[in-house]
Amino acid sequence: MRRFLVAGNWKMNTTRATGEDLAAALAANAPAAEDGVEVLVCPPYPYLVPIADKTSGSAVSLGAQDVYFEAGGAFTGEVAVDMLKDVGCSHVIIGHSERRHVMGETDETINKKVKAAIAGGLTVVLCVGELLSDREAGNTEAILDGQMAGGLADISEAEAASIVIAYEPVWAIGTGVTASPEQAESAHEHLRKWVASRYTDAFSEQIQILYGGSVKPDNAEVLMGQPNVDGALVGGASLKADLFIPIIDAARKLSA
Ligand code: PEP
């Protein structure tokens, strides 16, 4: 059975102090190994070290929100895979819709980042998702196929074992508009079939596919309860322990 992963993307939020308090609360409420739920927090770069202090020794994993594909050198403002590993990251989000649509990141760049992260030993949370205009034009699956093919170009099944997919419809991110459970399940089922056709059926049954887009305590259970939904990537509701912990608890309940 696939384990649930509940991941918090803090984006460009928190202060050092509020982030530390949040991480401490999550570490204190972390699921036990037998709960079948993994928890991940992805704070802004400057807070990775203090947050690692709060989560180390707990079942809460640490991730970054992005990474650069070069190993080091004259790349002002960028952060390398080894630097993330050095400060305790096990995961990195790549291809978030804000990087794609605000920073203009392309599938080609995303693919380079995915390769570098896997080669360096990080688990990648690869985000894919359609714009509202794509959905309204009936192009959701074609967009997802393109992002999957681009992001996973030249990546073997063994390498893809270090990837978690996050389906995040752009129109649902930070908007309070959530995909219906049926919309989420349909996209997740499509993504799993894509993975089966690109790799193998067996591998497609193992890969975790998270849903992201206005996940809250009151919709987490029904969304994560869909057969092909293996957890959540949470933005706004990951910034408050009293919202994020009930989402973790919903995953715990579903995996019991
Ligand atoms: C996200 O940033 O990945 C996200 C899903 O945000 P929100 O939960 O706020 O929609």
PDB file of C-alpha atoms in Angstrom, residues 19-235:
ATOM      1  CA  GLY A  19       8.376  29.201  11.437  1.00  0.00           C
ATOM      2  CA  GLU A  20      10.226  27.750  14.421  1.00  0.00           C
ATOM      3  CA  ASP A  21       7.040  27.670  16.490  1.00  0.00           C
ATOM      4  CA  LEU A  22       5.139  26.006  13.670  1.00  0.00           C
ATOM      5  CA  ALA A  23       7.871  23.398  13.121  1.00  0.00           C
ATOM      6  CA  ALA A  24       8.059  22.649  16.848  1.00  0.00           C
ATOM      7  CA  ALA A  25       4.292  22.111  16.991  1.00  0.00           C
ATOM      8  CA  LEU A  26       4.435  19.772  13.996  1.00  0.00           C
ATOM      9  CA  ALA A  27       7.388  17.835  15.412  1.00  0.00           C
ATOM     10  CA  ALA A  28       5.491  17.373  18.665  1.00  0.00           C
ATOM     11  CA  ASN A  29       2.483  16.011  16.750  1.00  0.00           C
ATOM     12  CA  ALA A  30       4.378  14.008  14.146  1.00  0.00           C
ATOM     13  CA  PRO A  31       2.789  10.710  13.166  1.00  0.00           C
ATOM     14  CA  ALA A  32       4.371   7.506  14.424  1.00  0.00           C
ATOM     15  CA  ALA A  33       6.141   5.273  11.896  1.00  0.00           C
ATOM     16  CA  GLU A  34       3.252   2.820  11.933  1.00  0.00           C
ATOM     17  CA  ASP A  35       0.722   5.527  11.046  1.00  0.00           C
ATOM     18  CA  GLY A  36       1.610   5.210   7.357  1.00  0.00           C
ATOM     19  CA  VAL A  37       1.851   8.976   6.940  1.00  0.00           C
ATOM     20  CA  GLU A  38       4.919  11.031   6.067  1.00  0.00           C
ATOM     21  CA  VAL A  39       5.027  14.737   6.880  1.00  0.00           C
ATOM     22  CA  LEU A  40       7.199  17.240   5.052  1.00  0.00           C
ATOM     23  CA  VAL A  41       7.720  20.968   5.557  1.00  0.00           C
ATOM     24  CA  CYS A  42       9.266  23.259   2.962  1.00  0.00           C
ATOM     25  CA  PRO A  43      10.213  26.601   4.537  1.00  0.00           C
ATOM     26  CA  PRO A  44      11.910  29.500   2.756  1.00  0.00           C
ATOM     27  CA  TYR A  45      15.671  28.993   2.230  1.00  0.00           C
ATOM     28  CA  PRO A  46      16.866  31.280   5.055  1.00  0.00           C
ATOM     29  CA  TYR A  47      14.886  29.320   7.618  1.00  0.00           C
ATOM     30  CA  LEU A  48      15.971  25.810   6.593  1.00  0.00           C
ATOM     31  CA  VAL A  49      18.682  25.671   9.261  1.00  0.00           C
ATOM     32  CA  PRO A  50      16.590  26.834  12.235  1.00  0.00           C
ATOM     33  CA  ILE A  51      13.653  24.694  11.103  1.00  0.00           C
ATOM     34  CA  ALA A  52      15.966  21.676  10.776  1.00  0.00           C
ATOM     35  CA  ASP A  53      16.883  22.228  14.428  1.00  0.00           C
ATOM     36  CA  LYS A  54      13.202  21.949  15.363  1.00  0.00           C
ATOM     37  CA  THR A  55      12.369  18.940  13.185  1.00  0.00           C
ATOM     38  CA  SER A  56      15.535  16.868  13.562  1.00  0.00           C
ATOM     39  CA  GLY A  57      14.927  13.673  15.465  1.00  0.00           C
ATOM     40  CA  SER A  58      11.199  13.881  14.677  1.00  0.00           C
ATOM     41  CA  ALA A  59       9.267  12.216  11.866  1.00  0.00           C
ATOM     42  CA  VAL A  60       8.893  15.556  10.059  1.00  0.00           C
ATOM     43  CA  SER A  61      11.059  15.761   6.933  1.00  0.00           C
ATOM     44  CA  LEU A  62      12.573  18.944   5.586  1.00  0.00           C
ATOM     45  CA  GLY A  63      12.410  20.148   2.001  1.00  0.00           C
ATOM     46  CA  ALA A  64      13.213  23.214  -0.058  1.00  0.00           C
ATOM     47  CA  GLN A  65      10.854  24.983  -2.442  1.00  0.00           C
ATOM     48  CA  ASP A  66      13.258  24.995  -5.372  1.00  0.00           C
ATOM     49  CA  VAL A  67      16.866  24.201  -6.305  1.00  0.00           C
ATOM     50  CA  TYR A  68      19.294  25.082  -9.081  1.00  0.00           C
ATOM     51  CA  PHE A  69      20.667  22.442 -11.436  1.00  0.00           C
ATOM     52  CA  GLU A  70      24.327  23.478 -11.369  1.00  0.00           C
ATOM     53  CA  ALA A  71      26.570  22.100  -8.621  1.00  0.00           C
ATOM     54  CA  GLY A  72      28.118  25.424  -7.678  1.00  0.00           C
ATOM     55  CA  GLY A  73      29.864  28.527  -8.943  1.00  0.00           C
ATOM     56  CA  ALA A  74      28.872  31.896 -10.333  1.00  0.00           C
ATOM     57  CA  PHE A  75      25.075  31.628 -10.160  1.00  0.00           C
ATOM     58  CA  THR A  76      24.076  34.563  -7.976  1.00  0.00           C
ATOM     59  CA  GLY A  77      20.979  33.960  -5.936  1.00  0.00           C
ATOM     60  CA  GLU A  78      20.778  30.244  -6.643  1.00  0.00           C
ATOM     61  CA  VAL A  79      21.084  27.290  -4.267  1.00  0.00           C
ATOM     62  CA  ALA A  80      22.638  23.906  -5.118  1.00  0.00           C
ATOM     63  CA  VAL A  81      21.488  20.379  -4.300  1.00  0.00           C
ATOM     64  CA  ASP A  82      24.466  19.690  -2.027  1.00  0.00           C
ATOM     65  CA  MET A  83      23.716  22.836  -0.031  1.00  0.00           C
ATOM     66  CA  LEU A  84      20.191  21.596   0.617  1.00  0.00           C
ATOM     67  CA  LYS A  85      21.507  18.183   1.655  1.00  0.00           C
ATOM     68  CA  ASP A  86      24.079  19.864   3.870  1.00  0.00           C
ATOM     69  CA  VAL A  87      21.375  21.595   5.911  1.00  0.00           C
ATOM     70  CA  GLY A  88      19.226  18.499   6.302  1.00  0.00           C
ATOM     71  CA  CYS A  89      16.832  18.543   3.355  1.00  0.00           C
ATOM     72  CA  SER A  90      15.577  15.215   2.095  1.00  0.00           C
ATOM     73  CA  HIS A  91      13.097  16.672  -0.409  1.00  0.00           C
ATOM     74  CA  VAL A  92      12.740  19.526  -2.866  1.00  0.00           C
ATOM     75  CA  ILE A  93       9.698  20.907  -4.654  1.00  0.00           C
ATOM     76  CA  ILE A  94      10.367  21.440  -8.360  1.00  0.00           C
ATOM     77  CA  GLY A  95       8.101  22.976 -10.984  1.00  0.00           C
ATOM     78  CA  HIS A  96       5.623  24.627  -8.640  1.00  0.00           C
ATOM     79  CA  SER A  97       3.062  26.608 -10.629  1.00  0.00           C
ATOM     80  CA  GLU A  98       4.372  29.871  -9.205  1.00  0.00           C
ATOM     81  CA  ARG A  99       7.827  29.039 -10.569  1.00  0.00           C
ATOM     82  CA  ARG A 100       6.309  28.082 -13.903  1.00  0.00           C
ATOM     83  CA  HIS A 101       3.876  30.978 -14.280  1.00  0.00           C
ATOM     84  CA  VAL A 102       5.383  33.799 -12.189  1.00  0.00           C
ATOM     85  CA  MET A 103       9.091  33.112 -12.755  1.00  0.00           C
ATOM     86  CA  GLY A 104       8.629  31.672 -16.246  1.00  0.00           C
ATOM     87  CA  GLU A 105      10.290  28.348 -15.586  1.00  0.00           C
ATOM     88  CA  THR A 106      10.130  25.922 -18.508  1.00  0.00           C
ATOM     89  CA  ASP A 107       9.828  22.140 -18.613  1.00  0.00           C
ATOM     90  CA  GLU A 108      13.416  22.040 -19.879  1.00  0.00           C
ATOM     91  CA  THR A 109      14.728  23.865 -16.811  1.00  0.00           C
ATOM     92  CA  ILE A 110      12.505  21.799 -14.558  1.00  0.00           C
ATOM     93  CA  ASN A 111      13.914  18.626 -16.109  1.00  0.00           C
ATOM     94  CA  LYS A 112      17.488  19.781 -15.429  1.00  0.00           C
ATOM     95  CA  LYS A 113      16.583  20.508 -11.823  1.00  0.00           C
ATOM     96  CA  VAL A 114      14.848  17.144 -11.408  1.00  0.00           C
ATOM     97  CA  LYS A 115      17.911  15.319 -12.761  1.00  0.00           C
ATOM     98  CA  ALA A 116      20.316  17.245 -10.533  1.00  0.00           C
ATOM     99  CA  ALA A 117      18.183  16.718  -7.441  1.00  0.00           C
ATOM    100  CA  ILE A 118      17.828  12.972  -7.996  1.00  0.00           C
ATOM    101  CA  ALA A 119      21.520  12.573  -8.787  1.00  0.00           C
ATOM    102  CA  GLY A 120      22.305  14.380  -5.543  1.00  0.00           C
ATOM    103  CA  GLY A 121      20.062  12.131  -3.479  1.00  0.00           C
ATOM    104  CA  LEU A 122      17.005  14.330  -2.907  1.00  0.00           C
ATOM    105  CA  THR A 123      13.414  13.217  -3.293  1.00  0.00           C
ATOM    106  CA  VAL A 124      11.652  15.476  -5.778  1.00  0.00           C
ATOM    107  CA  VAL A 125       8.080  16.701  -5.434  1.00  0.00           C
ATOM    108  CA  LEU A 126       7.386  17.430  -9.109  1.00  0.00           C
ATOM    109  CA  CYS A 127       4.391  19.735  -9.542  1.00  0.00           C
ATOM    110  CA  VAL A 128       2.157  19.625 -12.592  1.00  0.00           C
ATOM    111  CA  GLY A 129      -1.189  21.255 -13.252  1.00  0.00           C
ATOM    112  CA  GLU A 130      -3.335  23.063 -15.759  1.00  0.00           C
ATOM    113  CA  LEU A 131      -4.520  26.659 -15.915  1.00  0.00           C
ATOM    114  CA  LEU A 132      -8.253  27.370 -15.771  1.00  0.00           C
ATOM    115  CA  SER A 133      -8.155  28.250 -19.479  1.00  0.00           C
ATOM    116  CA  ASP A 134      -6.591  24.852 -20.222  1.00  0.00           C
ATOM    117  CA  ARG A 135      -9.349  23.088 -18.300  1.00  0.00           C
ATOM    118  CA  GLU A 136     -12.096  25.126 -19.921  1.00  0.00           C
ATOM    119  CA  ALA A 137     -10.666  24.307 -23.351  1.00  0.00           C
ATOM    120  CA  GLY A 138     -10.659  20.592 -22.516  1.00  0.00           C
ATOM    121  CA  ASN A 139      -6.862  20.461 -22.522  1.00  0.00           C
ATOM    122  CA  THR A 140      -6.174  19.342 -18.964  1.00  0.00           C
ATOM    123  CA  GLU A 141      -4.812  15.911 -19.858  1.00  0.00           C
ATOM    124  CA  ALA A 142      -2.718  17.223 -22.752  1.00  0.00           C
ATOM    125  CA  ILE A 143      -1.138  19.829 -20.458  1.00  0.00           C
ATOM    126  CA  LEU A 144      -0.407  17.214 -17.803  1.00  0.00           C
ATOM    127  CA  ASP A 145       1.082  14.874 -20.417  1.00  0.00           C
ATOM    128  CA  GLY A 146       3.351  17.637 -21.692  1.00  0.00           C
ATOM    129  CA  GLN A 147       4.540  18.607 -18.224  1.00  0.00           C
ATOM    130  CA  MET A 148       5.171  14.978 -17.284  1.00  0.00           C
ATOM    131  CA  ALA A 149       7.041  14.230 -20.495  1.00  0.00           C
ATOM    132  CA  GLY A 150       9.081  17.423 -20.179  1.00  0.00           C
ATOM    133  CA  GLY A 151       9.859  17.129 -16.480  1.00  0.00           C
ATOM    134  CA  LEU A 152      10.710  13.436 -16.688  1.00  0.00           C
ATOM    135  CA  ALA A 153      12.622  13.479 -19.990  1.00  0.00           C
ATOM    136  CA  ASP A 154      15.507  10.971 -19.908  1.00  0.00           C
ATOM    137  CA  ILE A 155      14.688   9.853 -16.391  1.00  0.00           C
ATOM    138  CA  SER A 156      14.799   6.106 -15.821  1.00  0.00           C
ATOM    139  CA  GLU A 157      12.391   4.151 -13.644  1.00  0.00           C
ATOM    140  CA  ALA A 158      15.129   3.707 -11.024  1.00  0.00           C
ATOM    141  CA  GLU A 159      15.608   7.473 -10.948  1.00  0.00           C
ATOM    142  CA  ALA A 160      11.875   8.118 -10.943  1.00  0.00           C
ATOM    143  CA  ALA A 161      11.668   6.114  -7.708  1.00  0.00           C
ATOM    144  CA  SER A 162      12.890   9.355  -6.098  1.00  0.00           C
ATOM    145  CA  ILE A 163       9.940  11.332  -7.449  1.00  0.00           C
ATOM    146  CA  VAL A 164       6.595  12.218  -5.931  1.00  0.00           C
ATOM    147  CA  ILE A 165       4.115  13.844  -8.326  1.00  0.00           C
ATOM    148  CA  ALA A 166       1.926  16.695  -7.083  1.00  0.00           C
ATOM    149  CA  TYR A 167      -1.155  17.431  -9.174  1.00  0.00           C
ATOM    150  CA  GLU A 168      -1.937  21.073  -8.561  1.00  0.00           C
ATOM    151  CA  PRO A 169      -4.567  22.651 -10.787  1.00  0.00           C
ATOM    152  CA  VAL A 170      -3.394  26.259 -11.001  1.00  0.00           C
ATOM    153  CA  TRP A 171      -6.940  27.583 -10.637  1.00  0.00           C
ATOM    154  CA  ALA A 172      -7.184  25.895  -7.236  1.00  0.00           C
ATOM    155  CA  ILE A 173      -3.921  27.171  -5.757  1.00  0.00           C
ATOM    156  CA  GLY A 174      -4.434  29.843  -3.134  1.00  0.00           C
ATOM    157  CA  THR A 175      -7.909  30.601  -4.473  1.00  0.00           C
ATOM    158  CA  GLY A 176     -10.094  28.751  -2.006  1.00  0.00           C
ATOM    159  CA  VAL A 177     -11.568  26.916  -5.018  1.00  0.00           C
ATOM    160  CA  THR A 178     -10.755  23.244  -4.635  1.00  0.00           C
ATOM    161  CA  ALA A 179     -10.969  20.617  -7.353  1.00  0.00           C
ATOM    162  CA  SER A 180     -13.908  18.359  -6.690  1.00  0.00           C
ATOM    163  CA  PRO A 181     -12.935  14.893  -5.495  1.00  0.00           C
ATOM    164  CA  GLU A 182     -14.021  13.610  -8.923  1.00  0.00           C
ATOM    165  CA  GLN A 183     -11.877  16.147 -10.787  1.00  0.00           C
ATOM    166  CA  ALA A 184      -8.892  15.320  -8.589  1.00  0.00           C
ATOM    167  CA  GLU A 185      -9.354  11.570  -8.961  1.00  0.00           C
ATOM    168  CA  SER A 186      -9.740  11.814 -12.721  1.00  0.00           C
ATOM    169  CA  ALA A 187      -6.483  13.772 -13.077  1.00  0.00           C
ATOM    170  CA  HIS A 188      -4.637  11.481 -10.661  1.00  0.00           C
ATOM    171  CA  GLU A 189      -5.854   8.373 -12.460  1.00  0.00           C
ATOM    172  CA  HIS A 190      -4.696   9.894 -15.729  1.00  0.00           C
ATOM    173  CA  LEU A 191      -1.274  10.681 -14.256  1.00  0.00           C
ATOM    174  CA  ARG A 192      -0.918   7.158 -12.909  1.00  0.00           C
ATOM    175  CA  LYS A 193      -1.774   5.753 -16.325  1.00  0.00           C
ATOM    176  CA  TRP A 194       0.806   8.067 -17.868  1.00  0.00           C
ATOM    177  CA  VAL A 195       3.412   6.690 -15.451  1.00  0.00           C
ATOM    178  CA  ALA A 196       2.344   3.111 -16.315  1.00  0.00           C
ATOM    179  CA  SER A 197       2.727   3.733 -20.023  1.00  0.00           C
ATOM    180  CA  ARG A 198       6.058   5.530 -19.661  1.00  0.00           C
ATOM    181  CA  TYR A 199       7.471   3.084 -17.091  1.00  0.00           C
ATOM    182  CA  THR A 200       5.665  -0.040 -15.846  1.00  0.00           C
ATOM    183  CA  ASP A 201       2.317  -0.901 -14.268  1.00  0.00           C
ATOM    184  CA  ALA A 202       4.103  -2.028 -11.106  1.00  0.00           C
ATOM    185  CA  PHE A 203       5.941   1.256 -10.788  1.00  0.00           C
ATOM    186  CA  SER A 204       2.786   3.275 -11.426  1.00  0.00           C
ATOM    187  CA  GLU A 205       1.208   1.538  -8.443  1.00  0.00           C
ATOM    188  CA  GLN A 206       4.085   2.637  -6.202  1.00  0.00           C
ATOM    189  CA  ILE A 207       4.528   6.272  -7.121  1.00  0.00           C
ATOM    190  CA  GLN A 208       2.916   8.758  -4.764  1.00  0.00           C
ATOM    191  CA  ILE A 209       0.639  11.347  -6.386  1.00  0.00           C
ATOM    192  CA  LEU A 210      -0.360  14.236  -4.126  1.00  0.00           C
ATOM    193  CA  TYR A 211      -3.202  16.671  -4.651  1.00  0.00           C
ATOM    194  CA  GLY A 212      -2.599  20.382  -4.081  1.00  0.00           C
ATOM    195  CA  GLY A 213      -4.935  23.328  -4.334  1.00  0.00           C
ATOM    196  CA  SER A 214      -6.785  24.877  -1.404  1.00  0.00           C
ATOM    197  CA  VAL A 215      -6.605  21.748   0.749  1.00  0.00           C
ATOM    198  CA  LYS A 216      -8.122  22.546   4.144  1.00  0.00           C
ATOM    199  CA  PRO A 217      -9.120  20.475   7.178  1.00  0.00           C
ATOM    200  CA  ASP A 218     -12.710  20.251   5.922  1.00  0.00           C
ATOM    201  CA  ASN A 219     -11.891  18.860   2.459  1.00  0.00           C
ATOM    202  CA  ALA A 220      -8.690  16.910   3.154  1.00  0.00           C
ATOM    203  CA  GLU A 221     -10.309  13.597   4.002  1.00  0.00           C
ATOM    204  CA  VAL A 222     -12.556  13.402   0.944  1.00  0.00           C
ATOM    205  CA  LEU A 223      -9.737  14.460  -1.403  1.00  0.00           C
ATOM    206  CA  MET A 224      -7.122  12.132   0.080  1.00  0.00           C
ATOM    207  CA  GLY A 225      -9.742   9.392   0.265  1.00  0.00           C
ATOM    208  CA  GLN A 226      -9.823   9.116  -3.539  1.00  0.00           C
ATOM    209  CA  PRO A 227      -8.191   5.890  -4.746  1.00  0.00           C
ATOM    210  CA  ASN A 228      -5.365   7.579  -6.652  1.00  0.00           C
ATOM    211  CA  VAL A 229      -4.680  10.425  -4.211  1.00  0.00           C
ATOM    212  CA  ASP A 230      -1.769   9.663  -1.883  1.00  0.00           C
ATOM    213  CA  GLY A 231      -1.595  12.817   0.149  1.00  0.00           C
ATOM    214  CA  ALA A 232      -1.580  16.565  -0.168  1.00  0.00           C
ATOM    215  CA  LEU A 233       0.688  19.467  -0.985  1.00  0.00           C
ATOM    216  CA  VAL A 234      -0.664  22.273   1.149  1.00  0.00           C
ATOM    217  CA  GLY A 235       0.087  25.977   0.909  1.00  0.00           C
TER     218      GLY A 235
END
